[in-house]
XYZ file of C-alpha atoms in Angstrom:
395
model
C 147.553 47.616 98.039
C 148.652 48.522 101.559
C 145.720 48.938 103.906
C 144.836 51.189 106.834
C 142.325 49.697 109.266
C 140.347 52.055 111.487
C 139.439 51.538 115.117
C 135.896 50.486 115.895
C 133.486 53.402 115.447
C 136.059 55.720 113.879
C 134.633 55.476 110.369
C 131.816 57.971 111.053
C 133.623 61.016 109.669
C 134.561 59.135 106.500
C 130.942 58.132 106.015
C 130.181 61.857 106.114
C 132.902 62.197 103.464
C 135.311 64.190 105.572
C 138.708 63.632 103.906
C 141.035 63.572 106.939
C 142.037 60.527 108.968
C 143.847 61.363 112.208
C 146.463 59.176 113.850
C 144.172 58.405 116.794
C 141.675 56.700 114.476
C 144.163 54.038 113.325
C 143.856 50.450 114.495
C 146.680 49.112 112.310
C 148.437 49.410 108.982
C 148.780 46.298 106.862
C 151.923 46.515 104.746
C 154.666 49.128 104.637
C 153.396 52.119 102.653
C 155.810 54.854 101.679
C 155.122 58.531 102.315
C 152.418 59.745 99.939
C 151.558 56.275 98.684
C 147.922 55.484 97.959
C 146.408 53.114 100.517
C 143.032 51.454 100.976
C 141.121 52.528 104.091
C 138.901 49.929 105.745
C 136.565 50.036 108.716
C 137.195 47.850 111.758
C 134.941 45.150 110.274
C 136.782 45.175 106.941
C 134.465 47.333 104.825
C 136.380 49.359 102.181
C 135.780 53.079 102.698
C 138.223 55.174 100.686
C 141.517 55.539 98.862
C 143.879 57.917 100.629
C 147.419 59.264 100.624
C 149.542 57.952 103.504
C 151.424 60.512 105.586
C 153.412 58.711 108.292
C 154.764 61.824 110.050
C 151.610 63.929 110.210
C 148.855 63.926 112.813
C 146.580 63.785 109.780
C 147.833 60.314 108.923
C 145.932 59.988 105.641
C 144.051 62.296 103.264
C 141.346 60.885 101.042
C 141.725 61.059 97.277
C 138.481 59.227 96.532
C 135.590 57.596 98.353
C 135.160 55.319 95.344
C 137.403 52.408 96.285
C 137.229 51.097 92.708
C 138.835 54.283 91.372
C 142.382 54.406 90.037
C 144.607 57.089 91.554
C 146.750 57.708 88.503
C 147.646 60.360 85.956
C 144.129 60.399 84.499
C 142.668 60.939 87.977
C 144.689 64.115 88.537
C 144.134 65.380 85.025
C 140.366 65.094 85.476
C 140.277 66.663 88.948
C 142.405 69.601 87.817
C 140.440 70.042 84.587
C 137.187 70.262 86.557
C 138.666 72.738 89.046
C 139.922 75.021 86.273
C 136.600 74.820 84.409
C 134.698 75.816 87.560
C 136.712 79.042 87.844
C 136.360 79.863 84.159
C 132.581 79.899 84.610
C 132.589 82.311 87.576
C 131.455 85.929 87.019
C 134.764 87.204 88.430
C 136.588 85.621 85.487
C 135.315 88.519 83.369
C 136.918 91.073 85.687
C 140.301 89.626 86.607
C 143.156 87.536 85.253
C 144.109 86.289 88.720
C 142.146 83.493 90.400
C 142.539 80.496 92.657
C 142.336 77.432 90.426
C 142.718 74.637 92.987
C 141.580 74.946 96.599
C 142.833 71.761 98.237
C 140.281 69.447 99.799
C 137.349 71.449 98.426
C 138.454 70.478 94.919
C 139.162 66.880 95.916
C 142.921 67.497 95.876
C 144.136 67.566 99.498
C 147.324 69.517 100.043
C 147.281 71.240 96.653
C 146.748 74.983 96.258
C 147.149 76.687 92.880
C 146.696 80.370 92.052
C 146.846 81.876 88.586
C 148.401 85.303 88.074
C 147.971 86.249 84.417
C 150.146 83.724 82.542
C 151.945 82.306 85.608
C 150.719 79.629 88.000
C 151.832 79.505 91.619
C 151.513 76.029 93.132
C 151.786 74.908 96.743
C 152.168 71.168 97.366
C 151.611 70.882 101.097
C 150.924 67.198 101.766
C 152.805 63.949 101.336
C 150.271 62.793 98.748
C 150.569 65.922 96.625
C 154.355 65.688 96.862
C 154.392 62.090 95.633
C 152.336 63.039 92.558
C 154.219 66.305 91.993
C 155.327 65.755 88.404
C 151.942 64.439 87.322
C 150.201 67.402 88.982
C 152.504 69.931 87.321
C 151.960 68.323 83.923
C 148.182 68.368 84.447
C 148.225 72.034 85.457
C 150.160 73.019 82.361
C 147.807 70.986 80.191
C 144.617 72.407 81.724
C 145.681 76.057 81.677
C 148.150 76.431 78.824
C 150.516 78.213 81.229
C 154.150 77.417 80.519
C 155.477 78.980 83.732
C 154.671 77.361 87.096
C 156.316 78.816 90.190
C 156.352 76.534 93.209
C 155.833 78.019 96.680
C 155.971 74.815 98.691
C 157.615 76.710 101.536
C 154.772 76.858 104.065
C 155.481 75.629 107.592
C 152.839 72.917 107.267
C 155.181 70.910 105.007
C 157.425 70.239 107.991
C 154.490 68.499 109.700
C 154.359 66.168 106.696
C 158.078 65.421 106.937
C 158.747 67.424 103.781
C 161.472 69.971 103.161
C 160.529 73.418 101.822
C 160.874 74.082 98.119
C 160.529 77.298 96.094
C 161.386 78.207 92.527
C 160.241 77.582 88.989
C 158.979 74.041 88.561
C 158.056 74.606 84.905
C 159.285 77.287 82.537
C 160.788 80.550 83.690
C 160.077 84.252 83.576
C 160.518 87.378 85.666
C 158.425 86.550 88.731
C 159.365 89.235 91.213
C 156.623 91.517 89.927
C 153.828 89.816 88.035
C 151.223 92.328 86.732
C 147.556 91.459 87.188
C 144.232 93.264 86.786
C 141.339 93.153 89.255
C 138.143 95.064 88.499
C 140.084 97.643 86.497
C 142.855 98.119 89.059
C 146.448 97.155 88.323
C 148.517 95.243 90.863
C 152.047 93.887 90.937
C 152.369 90.500 92.658
C 155.600 89.313 94.247
C 155.371 85.599 93.540
C 158.775 84.791 94.981
C 158.580 86.255 98.479
C 155.075 87.619 99.019
C 152.776 86.136 101.670
C 150.968 82.933 100.701
C 151.291 82.839 96.902
C 151.891 86.587 96.612
C 148.428 88.177 96.815
C 145.226 87.696 98.797
C 142.887 86.550 96.056
C 140.327 85.435 98.652
C 139.578 89.095 99.469
C 138.719 90.083 95.871
C 134.988 90.665 96.334
C 135.508 92.207 99.771
C 137.870 94.758 98.226
C 135.088 95.606 95.785
C 132.667 96.043 98.673
C 135.071 98.420 100.420
C 135.442 100.300 97.130
C 131.670 100.788 97.006
C 131.551 102.048 100.602
C 134.528 104.408 100.581
C 133.186 107.484 98.765
C 133.866 110.658 100.728
C 135.240 108.832 103.758
C 138.554 109.080 105.597
C 139.847 105.501 105.449
C 142.357 103.582 107.563
C 143.624 100.339 106.009
C 145.427 98.539 108.836
C 147.706 95.618 107.940
C 147.483 96.946 104.368
C 150.089 94.519 102.925
C 150.520 95.517 99.257
C 147.643 97.980 99.305
C 144.685 96.007 97.994
C 142.009 97.532 100.217
C 143.713 100.939 100.213
C 143.697 101.196 96.425
C 140.121 99.925 96.264
C 139.042 102.643 98.707
C 140.906 105.298 96.749
C 139.322 104.139 93.501
C 135.942 104.303 95.239
C 136.336 108.001 95.949
C 137.701 108.061 99.487
C 138.611 111.552 100.691
C 141.858 110.259 102.166
C 143.399 106.835 102.742
C 146.089 105.823 105.224
C 147.627 102.364 104.770
C 149.693 100.987 107.672
C 151.947 97.951 107.342
C 154.996 96.683 109.235
C 156.698 95.043 106.231
C 158.955 97.305 104.177
C 159.013 94.910 101.164
C 155.204 94.784 101.140
C 155.004 98.583 101.190
C 157.471 98.756 98.318
C 155.023 96.728 96.240
C 152.103 98.810 97.555
C 153.705 101.997 96.272
C 154.362 100.348 92.921
C 150.697 99.344 92.808
C 149.665 102.933 93.448
C 151.965 104.169 90.672
C 150.508 101.585 88.262
C 147.033 103.148 88.467
C 145.664 106.491 87.348
C 144.524 107.542 90.798
C 145.078 110.660 92.890
C 148.187 109.533 94.761
C 148.094 112.634 96.963
C 145.070 111.170 98.772
C 146.827 107.918 99.747
C 149.672 107.597 102.255
C 151.485 104.350 103.011
C 153.227 104.202 106.374
C 155.554 101.554 107.817
C 154.696 100.924 111.464
C 153.559 98.300 113.947
C 149.790 98.388 113.547
C 149.015 97.768 117.233
C 151.275 100.617 118.340
C 150.207 102.989 115.589
C 146.504 102.472 116.326
C 147.223 103.587 119.888
C 149.139 106.603 118.607
C 146.238 107.570 116.353
C 143.840 107.151 119.280
C 145.984 109.392 121.479
C 146.029 112.018 118.724
C 142.250 111.954 118.536
C 142.219 110.770 114.916
C 138.852 109.736 113.467
C 137.991 107.755 110.353
C 134.794 107.060 108.455
C 135.954 103.561 107.441
C 138.506 101.264 109.057
C 139.673 98.017 107.422
C 141.316 95.384 109.625
C 142.806 92.487 107.656
C 145.524 91.099 109.933
C 147.698 88.047 109.304
C 146.724 84.647 110.681
C 146.827 84.904 114.492
C 145.523 81.360 115.175
C 146.296 78.648 112.609
C 144.646 76.062 114.889
C 142.225 76.056 117.807
C 145.164 75.603 120.198
C 146.221 79.206 119.551
C 142.683 80.609 119.765
C 142.980 82.054 123.275
C 146.019 84.225 122.572
C 144.678 85.116 119.153
C 141.361 86.233 120.626
C 143.213 88.750 122.763
C 145.017 90.164 119.723
C 141.820 90.364 117.674
C 140.057 92.120 120.527
C 142.851 94.681 120.921
C 142.882 95.755 117.288
C 139.090 95.865 117.037
C 138.730 97.829 120.288
C 141.199 100.414 119.004
C 139.427 100.490 115.639
C 136.113 101.314 117.343
C 137.816 104.164 119.193
C 139.112 105.484 115.859
C 135.699 105.353 114.166
C 133.661 108.524 113.932
C 129.928 108.171 114.696
C 128.342 106.638 111.605
C 131.671 105.092 110.652
C 132.115 101.591 109.254
C 134.463 98.823 110.368
C 135.331 96.050 107.892
C 137.084 93.513 110.097
C 138.450 90.109 109.103
C 140.025 86.946 110.451
C 141.753 84.316 108.321
C 142.572 82.145 111.338
C 141.341 78.582 111.039
C 141.216 78.321 114.829
C 138.668 81.163 115.109
C 135.190 80.420 113.754
C 132.604 83.058 112.848
C 130.688 82.710 116.129
C 133.829 83.291 118.186
C 134.981 86.118 115.925
C 131.630 87.900 116.248
C 131.817 87.476 120.025
C 135.315 88.998 120.068
C 134.238 91.998 117.998
C 131.141 92.457 120.172
C 133.309 92.462 123.293
C 135.632 95.016 121.708
C 132.689 97.339 121.009
C 131.476 97.046 124.609
C 134.938 97.793 126.002
C 135.297 100.731 123.609
C 132.015 102.124 124.928
C 130.296 102.297 121.538
C 127.029 101.006 120.136
C 127.496 99.009 116.950
C 125.582 96.671 114.694
C 126.461 94.167 111.986
C 125.405 95.201 108.482
C 127.010 92.390 106.479
C 129.120 89.259 106.785
C 132.109 88.566 104.573
C 133.710 85.361 103.315
C 136.201 84.248 100.697
C 135.625 84.842 96.994
C 133.845 82.128 94.988
C 137.083 80.759 93.535
C 137.778 79.555 97.104
C 134.792 77.177 97.389
C 134.064 75.254 100.580
C 133.046 71.613 100.287
C 130.028 70.995 102.522
C 131.750 67.998 104.097
C 134.927 70.012 104.798
C 134.036 73.042 106.961
C 137.728 73.630 107.680
C 137.910 75.163 104.216
C 135.786 78.079 105.426
C 138.713 79.925 106.998
C 138.086 83.570 106.008
C 135.375 85.381 107.885
C 134.564 89.052 108.246
C 132.025 91.575 109.479
C 130.900 94.971 108.283
C 129.987 96.846 111.441
C 128.344 100.264 111.785
C 129.224 102.438 114.757
C 125.993 104.155 115.722
């Protein structure tokens, strides 16, 4: 087996079972491994540490499959890892309330670079690392075997693949069926998911329980759902008895799906308006009109994928939260989120606090939000804890 030897002292993160090995930690590579090939990782003094997938073009030069160096990285390995991941989700309470869940969550399920979401009888798979790409056929077979799903749609079109030296790929990898609108159910609400061109894999499954929380808080309130995408929070608020809901989104295709989602449910459509607009500009327009809301939801796209973008992202997060505070009536609630990996909870809370000060309002945190339980975070891999949110009361 080809071998990667670490520089002196650079084995500490592996001993803590962190699965990433960066290029700066490499002393040398013995042999000529191909992209995605399994290699043995050794410390500077020759001690075997892990089995990892080699990625010659990425800054993350290797991703660990197993810290058991006697393990075999083969078909049986992937079948077992995927079986365990699927079984974990089947045992979650949410499985009784939805037919759409994340089945594989990358490193936190011991499968770096692999993300799999289930939407009813269709799987959507993202293979985002050189290692996952090399084992593609085995992984697809194992997914079909573990779930019984005949249709697997591949959305390996994320920008991160380019960092691995991989070309984008999208389309049915197994089976075939109409995928443009896949119907799912979540806590009694019907949604249509655009698997082919929607963001991520088509729907934000990580926000499932947070949508339920907004549903519970919305009764009698005027609600603004900014960056509403396909209407998840907006429909939850409407179902929760909101007096009126305004959903704002810049994407026309997303709003097309949002309106279909509204039509698919027996709700009072007259109390929900979807509007296509730039959220930053429209918040300012609402402020200038003196509009007030009892609940504002801010769920923007990823402003800072990495810490390098954190400074510019912080400015954007502050702007939208400052405007949200100005739009909140006294006693109003702000449910604000960040899915940016480069912004941790401490920084996000600081940004929101600064926005409240600049808006001239007193506010306090009532709750903290995270991703739903089908997006687990391995204790040794804090990078998996990307979604963070706050429920803030304007006094």
